[in-house]
PDB file of C-alpha atoms in Angstrom:
ATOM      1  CA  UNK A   1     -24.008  33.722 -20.919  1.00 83.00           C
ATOM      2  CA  UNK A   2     -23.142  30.091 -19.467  1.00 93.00           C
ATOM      3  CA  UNK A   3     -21.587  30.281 -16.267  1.00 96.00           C
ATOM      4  CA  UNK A   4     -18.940  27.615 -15.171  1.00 97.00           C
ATOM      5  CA  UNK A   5     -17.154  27.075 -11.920  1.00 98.00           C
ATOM      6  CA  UNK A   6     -13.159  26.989 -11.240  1.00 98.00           C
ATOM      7  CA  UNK A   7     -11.331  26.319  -8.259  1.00 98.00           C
ATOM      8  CA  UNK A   8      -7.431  26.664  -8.050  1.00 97.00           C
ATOM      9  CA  UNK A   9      -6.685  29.674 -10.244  1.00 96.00           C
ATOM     10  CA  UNK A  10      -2.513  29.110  -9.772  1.00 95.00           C
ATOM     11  CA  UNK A  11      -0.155  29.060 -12.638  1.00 95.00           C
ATOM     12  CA  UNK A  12      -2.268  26.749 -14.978  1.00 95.00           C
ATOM     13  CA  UNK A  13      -5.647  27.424 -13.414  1.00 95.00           C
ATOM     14  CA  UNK A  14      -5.392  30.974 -14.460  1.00 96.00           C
ATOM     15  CA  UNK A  15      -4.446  30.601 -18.478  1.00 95.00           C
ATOM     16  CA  UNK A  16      -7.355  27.722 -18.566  1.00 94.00           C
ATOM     17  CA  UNK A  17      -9.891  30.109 -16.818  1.00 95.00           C
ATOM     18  CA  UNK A  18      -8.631  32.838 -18.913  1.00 95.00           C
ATOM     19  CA  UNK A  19      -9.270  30.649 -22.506  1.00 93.00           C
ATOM     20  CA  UNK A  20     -12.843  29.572 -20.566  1.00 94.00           C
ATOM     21  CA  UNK A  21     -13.732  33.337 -20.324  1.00 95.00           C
ATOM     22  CA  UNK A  22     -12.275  34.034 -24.064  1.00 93.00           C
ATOM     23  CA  UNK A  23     -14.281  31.660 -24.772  1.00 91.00           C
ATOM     24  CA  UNK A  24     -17.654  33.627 -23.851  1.00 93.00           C
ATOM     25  CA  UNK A  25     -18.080  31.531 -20.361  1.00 95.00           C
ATOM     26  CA  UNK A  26     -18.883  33.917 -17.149  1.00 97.00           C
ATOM     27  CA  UNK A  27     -16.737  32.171 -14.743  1.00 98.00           C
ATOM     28  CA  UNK A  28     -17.286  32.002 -11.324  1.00 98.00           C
ATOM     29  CA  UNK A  29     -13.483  30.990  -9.234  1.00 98.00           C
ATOM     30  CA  UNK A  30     -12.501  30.591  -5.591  1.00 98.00           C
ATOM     31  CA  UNK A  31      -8.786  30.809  -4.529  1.00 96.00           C
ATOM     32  CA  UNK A  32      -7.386  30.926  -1.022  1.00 92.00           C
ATOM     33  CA  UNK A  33      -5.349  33.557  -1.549  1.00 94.00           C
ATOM     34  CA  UNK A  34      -6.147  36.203  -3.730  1.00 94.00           C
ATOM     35  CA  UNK A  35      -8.222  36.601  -7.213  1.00 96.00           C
ATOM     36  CA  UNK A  36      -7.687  40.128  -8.195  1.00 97.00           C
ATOM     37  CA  UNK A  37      -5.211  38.832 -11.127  1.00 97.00           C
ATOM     38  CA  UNK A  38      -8.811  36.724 -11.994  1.00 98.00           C
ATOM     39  CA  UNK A  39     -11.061  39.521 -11.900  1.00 98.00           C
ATOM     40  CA  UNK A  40      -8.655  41.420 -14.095  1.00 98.00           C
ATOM     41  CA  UNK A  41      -9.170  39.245 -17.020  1.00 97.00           C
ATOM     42  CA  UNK A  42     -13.137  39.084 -16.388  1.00 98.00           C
ATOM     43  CA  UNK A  43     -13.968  36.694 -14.132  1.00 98.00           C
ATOM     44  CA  UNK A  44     -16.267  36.657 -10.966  1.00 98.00           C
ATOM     45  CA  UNK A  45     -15.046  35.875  -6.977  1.00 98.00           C
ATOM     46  CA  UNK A  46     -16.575  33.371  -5.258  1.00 98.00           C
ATOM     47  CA  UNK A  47     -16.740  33.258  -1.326  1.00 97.00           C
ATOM     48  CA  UNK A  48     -16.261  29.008  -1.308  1.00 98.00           C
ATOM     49  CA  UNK A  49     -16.084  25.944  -3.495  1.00 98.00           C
ATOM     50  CA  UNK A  50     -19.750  25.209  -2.238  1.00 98.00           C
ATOM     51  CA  UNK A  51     -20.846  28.831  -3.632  1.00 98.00           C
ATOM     52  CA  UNK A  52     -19.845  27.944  -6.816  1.00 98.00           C
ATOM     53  CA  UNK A  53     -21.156  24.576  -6.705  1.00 97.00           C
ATOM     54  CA  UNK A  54     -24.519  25.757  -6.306  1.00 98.00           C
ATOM     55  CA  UNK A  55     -24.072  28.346  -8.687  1.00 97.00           C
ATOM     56  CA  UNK A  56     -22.745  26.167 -11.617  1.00 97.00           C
ATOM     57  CA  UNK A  57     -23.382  22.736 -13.086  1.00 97.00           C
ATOM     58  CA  UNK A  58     -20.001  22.440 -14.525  1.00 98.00           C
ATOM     59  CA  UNK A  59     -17.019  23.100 -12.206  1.00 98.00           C
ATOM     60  CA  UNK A  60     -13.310  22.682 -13.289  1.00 97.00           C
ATOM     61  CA  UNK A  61     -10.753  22.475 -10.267  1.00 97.00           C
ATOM     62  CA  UNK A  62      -6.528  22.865 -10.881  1.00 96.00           C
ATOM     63  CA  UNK A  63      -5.277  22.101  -7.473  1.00 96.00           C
ATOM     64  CA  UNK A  64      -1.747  21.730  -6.000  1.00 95.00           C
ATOM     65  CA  UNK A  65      -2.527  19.045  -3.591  1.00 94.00           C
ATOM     66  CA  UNK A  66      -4.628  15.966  -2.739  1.00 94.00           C
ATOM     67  CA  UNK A  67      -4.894  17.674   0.726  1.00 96.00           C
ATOM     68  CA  UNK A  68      -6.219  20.753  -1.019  1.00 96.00           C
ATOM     69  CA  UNK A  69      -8.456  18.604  -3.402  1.00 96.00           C
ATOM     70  CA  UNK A  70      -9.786  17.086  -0.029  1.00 95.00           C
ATOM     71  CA  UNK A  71     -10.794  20.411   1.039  1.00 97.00           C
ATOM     72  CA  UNK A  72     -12.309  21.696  -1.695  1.00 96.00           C
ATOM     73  CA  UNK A  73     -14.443  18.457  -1.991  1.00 96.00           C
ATOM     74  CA  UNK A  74     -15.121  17.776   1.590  1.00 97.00           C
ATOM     75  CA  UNK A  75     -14.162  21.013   3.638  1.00 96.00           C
ATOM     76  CA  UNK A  76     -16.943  22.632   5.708  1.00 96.00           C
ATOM     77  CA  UNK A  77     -17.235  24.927   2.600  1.00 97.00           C
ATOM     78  CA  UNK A  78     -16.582  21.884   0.126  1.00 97.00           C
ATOM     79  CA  UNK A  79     -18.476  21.378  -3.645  1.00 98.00           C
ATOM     80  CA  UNK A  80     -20.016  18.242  -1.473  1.00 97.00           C
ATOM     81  CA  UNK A  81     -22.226  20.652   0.108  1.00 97.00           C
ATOM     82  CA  UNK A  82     -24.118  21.856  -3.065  1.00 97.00           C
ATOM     83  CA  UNK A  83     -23.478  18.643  -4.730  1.00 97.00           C
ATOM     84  CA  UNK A  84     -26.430  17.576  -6.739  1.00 96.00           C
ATOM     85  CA  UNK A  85     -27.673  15.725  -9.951  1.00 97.00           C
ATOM     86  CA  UNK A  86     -26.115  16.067 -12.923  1.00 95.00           C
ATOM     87  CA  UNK A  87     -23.494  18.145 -12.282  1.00 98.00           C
ATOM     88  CA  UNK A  88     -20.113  17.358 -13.099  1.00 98.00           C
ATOM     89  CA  UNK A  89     -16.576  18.099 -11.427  1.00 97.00           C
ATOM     90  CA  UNK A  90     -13.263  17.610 -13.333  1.00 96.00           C
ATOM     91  CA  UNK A  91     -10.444  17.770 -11.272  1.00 95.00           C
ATOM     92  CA  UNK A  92      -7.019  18.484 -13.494  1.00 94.00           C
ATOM     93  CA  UNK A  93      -4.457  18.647 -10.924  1.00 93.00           C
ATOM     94  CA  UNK A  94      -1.706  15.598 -10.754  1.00 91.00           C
ATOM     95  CA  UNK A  95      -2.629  13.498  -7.666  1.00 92.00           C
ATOM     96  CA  UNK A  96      -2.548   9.415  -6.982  1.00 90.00           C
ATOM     97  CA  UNK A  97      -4.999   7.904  -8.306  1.00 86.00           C
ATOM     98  CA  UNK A  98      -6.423   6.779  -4.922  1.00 88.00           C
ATOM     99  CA  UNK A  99      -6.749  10.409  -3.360  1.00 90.00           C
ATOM    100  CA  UNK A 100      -8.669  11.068  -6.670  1.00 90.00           C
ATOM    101  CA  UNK A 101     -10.529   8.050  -6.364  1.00 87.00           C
ATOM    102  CA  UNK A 102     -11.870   8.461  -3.069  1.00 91.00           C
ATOM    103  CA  UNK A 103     -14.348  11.427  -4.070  1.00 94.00           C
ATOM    104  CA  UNK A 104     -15.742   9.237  -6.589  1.00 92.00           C
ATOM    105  CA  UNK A 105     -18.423   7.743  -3.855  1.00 92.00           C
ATOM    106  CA  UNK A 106     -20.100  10.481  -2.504  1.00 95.00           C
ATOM    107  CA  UNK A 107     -20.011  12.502  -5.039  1.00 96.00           C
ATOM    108  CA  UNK A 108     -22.124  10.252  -6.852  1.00 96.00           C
ATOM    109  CA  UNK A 109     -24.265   9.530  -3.856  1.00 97.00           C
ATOM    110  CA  UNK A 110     -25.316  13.038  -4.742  1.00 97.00           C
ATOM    111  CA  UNK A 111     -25.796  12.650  -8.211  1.00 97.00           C
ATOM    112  CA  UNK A 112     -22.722  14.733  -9.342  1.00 97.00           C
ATOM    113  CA  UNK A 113     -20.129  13.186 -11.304  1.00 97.00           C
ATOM    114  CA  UNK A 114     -16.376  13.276 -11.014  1.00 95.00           C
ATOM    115  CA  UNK A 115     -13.943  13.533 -13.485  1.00 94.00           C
ATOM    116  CA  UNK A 116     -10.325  12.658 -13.403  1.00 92.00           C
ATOM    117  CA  UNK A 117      -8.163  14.953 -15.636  1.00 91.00           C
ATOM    118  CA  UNK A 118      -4.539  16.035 -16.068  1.00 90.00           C
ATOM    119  CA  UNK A 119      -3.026  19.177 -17.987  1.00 90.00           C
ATOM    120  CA  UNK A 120       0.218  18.360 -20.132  1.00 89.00           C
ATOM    121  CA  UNK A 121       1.708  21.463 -20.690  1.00 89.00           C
ATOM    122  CA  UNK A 122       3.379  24.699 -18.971  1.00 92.00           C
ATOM    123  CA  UNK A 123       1.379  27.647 -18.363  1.00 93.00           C
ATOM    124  CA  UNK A 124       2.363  29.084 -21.467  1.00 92.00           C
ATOM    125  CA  UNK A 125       1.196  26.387 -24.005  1.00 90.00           C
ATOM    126  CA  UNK A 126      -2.093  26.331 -21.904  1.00 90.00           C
ATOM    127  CA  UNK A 127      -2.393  30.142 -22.899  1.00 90.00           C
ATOM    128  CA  UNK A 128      -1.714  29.345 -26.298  1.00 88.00           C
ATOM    129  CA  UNK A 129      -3.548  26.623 -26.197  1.00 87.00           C
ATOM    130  CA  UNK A 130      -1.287  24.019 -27.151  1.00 86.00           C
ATOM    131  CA  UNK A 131      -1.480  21.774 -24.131  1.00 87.00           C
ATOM    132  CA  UNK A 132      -2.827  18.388 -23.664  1.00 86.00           C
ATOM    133  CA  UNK A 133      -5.763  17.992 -21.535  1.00 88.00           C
ATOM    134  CA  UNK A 134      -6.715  14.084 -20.559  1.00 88.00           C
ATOM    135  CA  UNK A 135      -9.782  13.174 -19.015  1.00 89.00           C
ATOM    136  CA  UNK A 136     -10.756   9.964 -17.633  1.00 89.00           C
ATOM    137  CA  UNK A 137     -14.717   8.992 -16.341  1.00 89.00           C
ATOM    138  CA  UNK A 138     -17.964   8.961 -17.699  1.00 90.00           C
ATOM    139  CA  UNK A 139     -18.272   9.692 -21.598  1.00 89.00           C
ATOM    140  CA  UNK A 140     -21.226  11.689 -21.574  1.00 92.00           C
ATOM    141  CA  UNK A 141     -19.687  13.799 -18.733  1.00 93.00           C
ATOM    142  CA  UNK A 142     -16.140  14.089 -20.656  1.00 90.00           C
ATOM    143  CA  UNK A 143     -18.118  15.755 -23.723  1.00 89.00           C
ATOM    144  CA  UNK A 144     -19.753  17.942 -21.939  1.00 92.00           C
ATOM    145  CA  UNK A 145     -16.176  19.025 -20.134  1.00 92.00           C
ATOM    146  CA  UNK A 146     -14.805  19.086 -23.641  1.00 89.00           C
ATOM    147  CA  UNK A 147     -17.165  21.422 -25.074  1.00 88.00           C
ATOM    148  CA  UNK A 148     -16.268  23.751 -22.140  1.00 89.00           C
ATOM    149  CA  UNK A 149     -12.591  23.541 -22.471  1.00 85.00           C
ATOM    150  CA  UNK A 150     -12.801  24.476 -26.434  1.00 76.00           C
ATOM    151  CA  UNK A 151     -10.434  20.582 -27.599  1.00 56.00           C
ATOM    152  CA  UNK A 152     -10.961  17.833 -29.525  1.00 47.00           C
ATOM    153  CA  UNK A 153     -11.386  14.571 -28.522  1.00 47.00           C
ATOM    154  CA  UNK A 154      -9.553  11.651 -29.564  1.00 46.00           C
ATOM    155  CA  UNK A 155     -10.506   8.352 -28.357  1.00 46.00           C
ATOM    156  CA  UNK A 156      -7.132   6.370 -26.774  1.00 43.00           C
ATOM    157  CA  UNK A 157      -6.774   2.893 -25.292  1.00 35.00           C
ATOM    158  CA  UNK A 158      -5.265   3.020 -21.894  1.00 36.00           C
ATOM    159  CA  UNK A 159      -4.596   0.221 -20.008  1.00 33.00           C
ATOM    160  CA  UNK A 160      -3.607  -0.013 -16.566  1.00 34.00           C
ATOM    161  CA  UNK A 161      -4.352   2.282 -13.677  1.00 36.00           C
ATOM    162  CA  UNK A 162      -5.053   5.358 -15.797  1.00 39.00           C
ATOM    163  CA  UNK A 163      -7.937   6.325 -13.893  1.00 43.00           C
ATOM    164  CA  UNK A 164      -9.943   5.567 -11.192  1.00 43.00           C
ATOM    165  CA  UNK A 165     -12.042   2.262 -11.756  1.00 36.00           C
ATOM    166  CA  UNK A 166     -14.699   3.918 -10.430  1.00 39.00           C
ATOM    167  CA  UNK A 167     -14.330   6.065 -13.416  1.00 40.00           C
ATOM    168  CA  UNK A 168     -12.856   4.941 -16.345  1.00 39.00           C
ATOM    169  CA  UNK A 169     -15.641   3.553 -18.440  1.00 37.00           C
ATOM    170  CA  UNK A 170     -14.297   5.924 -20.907  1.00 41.00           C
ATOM    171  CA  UNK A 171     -10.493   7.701 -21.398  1.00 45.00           C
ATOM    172  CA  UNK A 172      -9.928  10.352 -23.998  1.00 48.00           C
ATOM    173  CA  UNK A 173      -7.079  12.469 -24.949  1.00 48.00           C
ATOM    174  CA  UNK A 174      -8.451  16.141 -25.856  1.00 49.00           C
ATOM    175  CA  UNK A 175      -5.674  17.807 -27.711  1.00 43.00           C
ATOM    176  CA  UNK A 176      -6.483  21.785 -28.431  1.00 43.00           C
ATOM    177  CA  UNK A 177      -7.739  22.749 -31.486  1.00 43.00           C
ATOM    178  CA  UNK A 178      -4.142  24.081 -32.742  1.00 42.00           C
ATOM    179  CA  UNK A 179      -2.141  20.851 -32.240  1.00 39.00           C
ATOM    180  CA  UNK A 180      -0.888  19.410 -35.239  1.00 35.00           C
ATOM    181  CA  UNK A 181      -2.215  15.948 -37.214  1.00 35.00           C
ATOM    182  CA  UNK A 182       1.196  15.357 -36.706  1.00 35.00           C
ATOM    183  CA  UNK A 183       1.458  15.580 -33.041  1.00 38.00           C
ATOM    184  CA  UNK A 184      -2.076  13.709 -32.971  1.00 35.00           C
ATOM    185  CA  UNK A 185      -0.718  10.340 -32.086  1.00 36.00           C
ATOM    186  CA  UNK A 186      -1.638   9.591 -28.732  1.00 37.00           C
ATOM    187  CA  UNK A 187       0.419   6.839 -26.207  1.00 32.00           C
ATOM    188  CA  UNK A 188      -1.065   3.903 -26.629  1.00 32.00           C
ATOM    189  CA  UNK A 189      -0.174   0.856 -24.590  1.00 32.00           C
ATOM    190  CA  UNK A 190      -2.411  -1.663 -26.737  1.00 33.00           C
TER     191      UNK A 190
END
C-alpha cells in the first residue's frame, strides 16, 4: 500500500484525506490539535510535518494560514527538514500568491518540488467528490498529484498571476471524476 503525507486535516483536509484513504492510500497526517476524527476513518498520526516528510514522497497540505503554511514548511519540525529529491508538496489552502511563492526556493534547493493548489468546493462536495481542485507548477509533478487525488485533468490557459512564476510552467484544472461534460468548461481569460 502507497503511503502519502497530509498536513491540515480541518474541514476540507479531512473529506480529501478521507477520499485519499478510500482510495487504497495509507495516509500518514499531522494536525495541531487533535487526529482521533483521522484515525477513525483509517488513517495514521504523525508526530510533525518533518515525520511525514521523510516518510512519504508525496505530501498534500490544507492549511488555514500562510503563518501556518510557514510553519509547516520552515518550523523547527517543518517538511524542509526531510526535504529531498523528488518529492513533491502541494499546498491547497487559499493564501497570496507571494507567501506561497516564497517556499518555492528552498524547497527546490532540496530537490523537492512545490505545488500551488486551491480546493473549490465546501466540505461536502469534496466528500462527494464534486469539488474543483486547481493546481499550478511543474507538469510532471501535477500528474503525479493528480493520480493521488483520483481527478481529471483538463489543460486551461491562465493568464495573470495565477501562480507563482516560480511555478507555473504548467496550470491545470482537475475536476473529479463525477463532474459533468457540462460543467467541464473551465475560466479562461484567453
Amino acid at each position: 500500500m502507497e503511503t502519502v503525507g497530509f498536513v491540515g486535516i480541518g474541514k476540507i483536509g479531512l473529506p480529501v484525506a478521507e477520499n485519499l484513504i478510500k482510495s487504497g492510500y495509507r495516509v500518514l497526517g499531522y494536525r495541531r490539535s487533535s487526529l482521533a476524527e483521522f484515525e477513525k476513518i483509517g488513517g495514521v498520526a504523525a508526530r510533525s510535518p518533518a515525520e511525514i516528510g521523510a516518510e512519504t514522497d508525496m505530501v498534500f497540505s490544507c492549511l488555514p494560514s500562510s503563518q501556518a503554511l510557514e510553519e509547516v514548511v520552515h518550523g523547527p519540525n517543518g517538511l524542509i527538514k526531510s526535504a529531498r529529491p523528488g518529492q513533491i508538496i502541494v499546498e491547497l489552502g487559499s493564501h497570496p500568491v507571494p507567501d506561497k511563492e516564497r517556499h518555492v526556493g528552498p524547497l527546490a534547493a532540496k530537490g523537492a518540488i512545490f505545488l500551488d493548489g486551491e480546493v473549490s468546493g465546501t466540505p461536502g462536495m469534496v466528500s462527494a467528490r464534486k469539488a474543483v481542485i486547481y493546481l499550478a507548477g511543474d507538469k510532471e509533478a501535477c500528474a503525479k498529484a493528480e493520480r493521488f487525488l483520483g481527478v481529471s485533468p483538463i489543460p486551461a490557459s491562465i493568464s495573470g498571476r495565477s501562480a507563482p512564476p516560480a511555478v507555473s510552467s504548467s496550470s491545470t484544472i482537475c475536476w473529479s471524476p463525477s463532474t459533468s461534460p457540462r460543467q467541464r468548461k473551465p475560466w479562461r481569460s484567453d
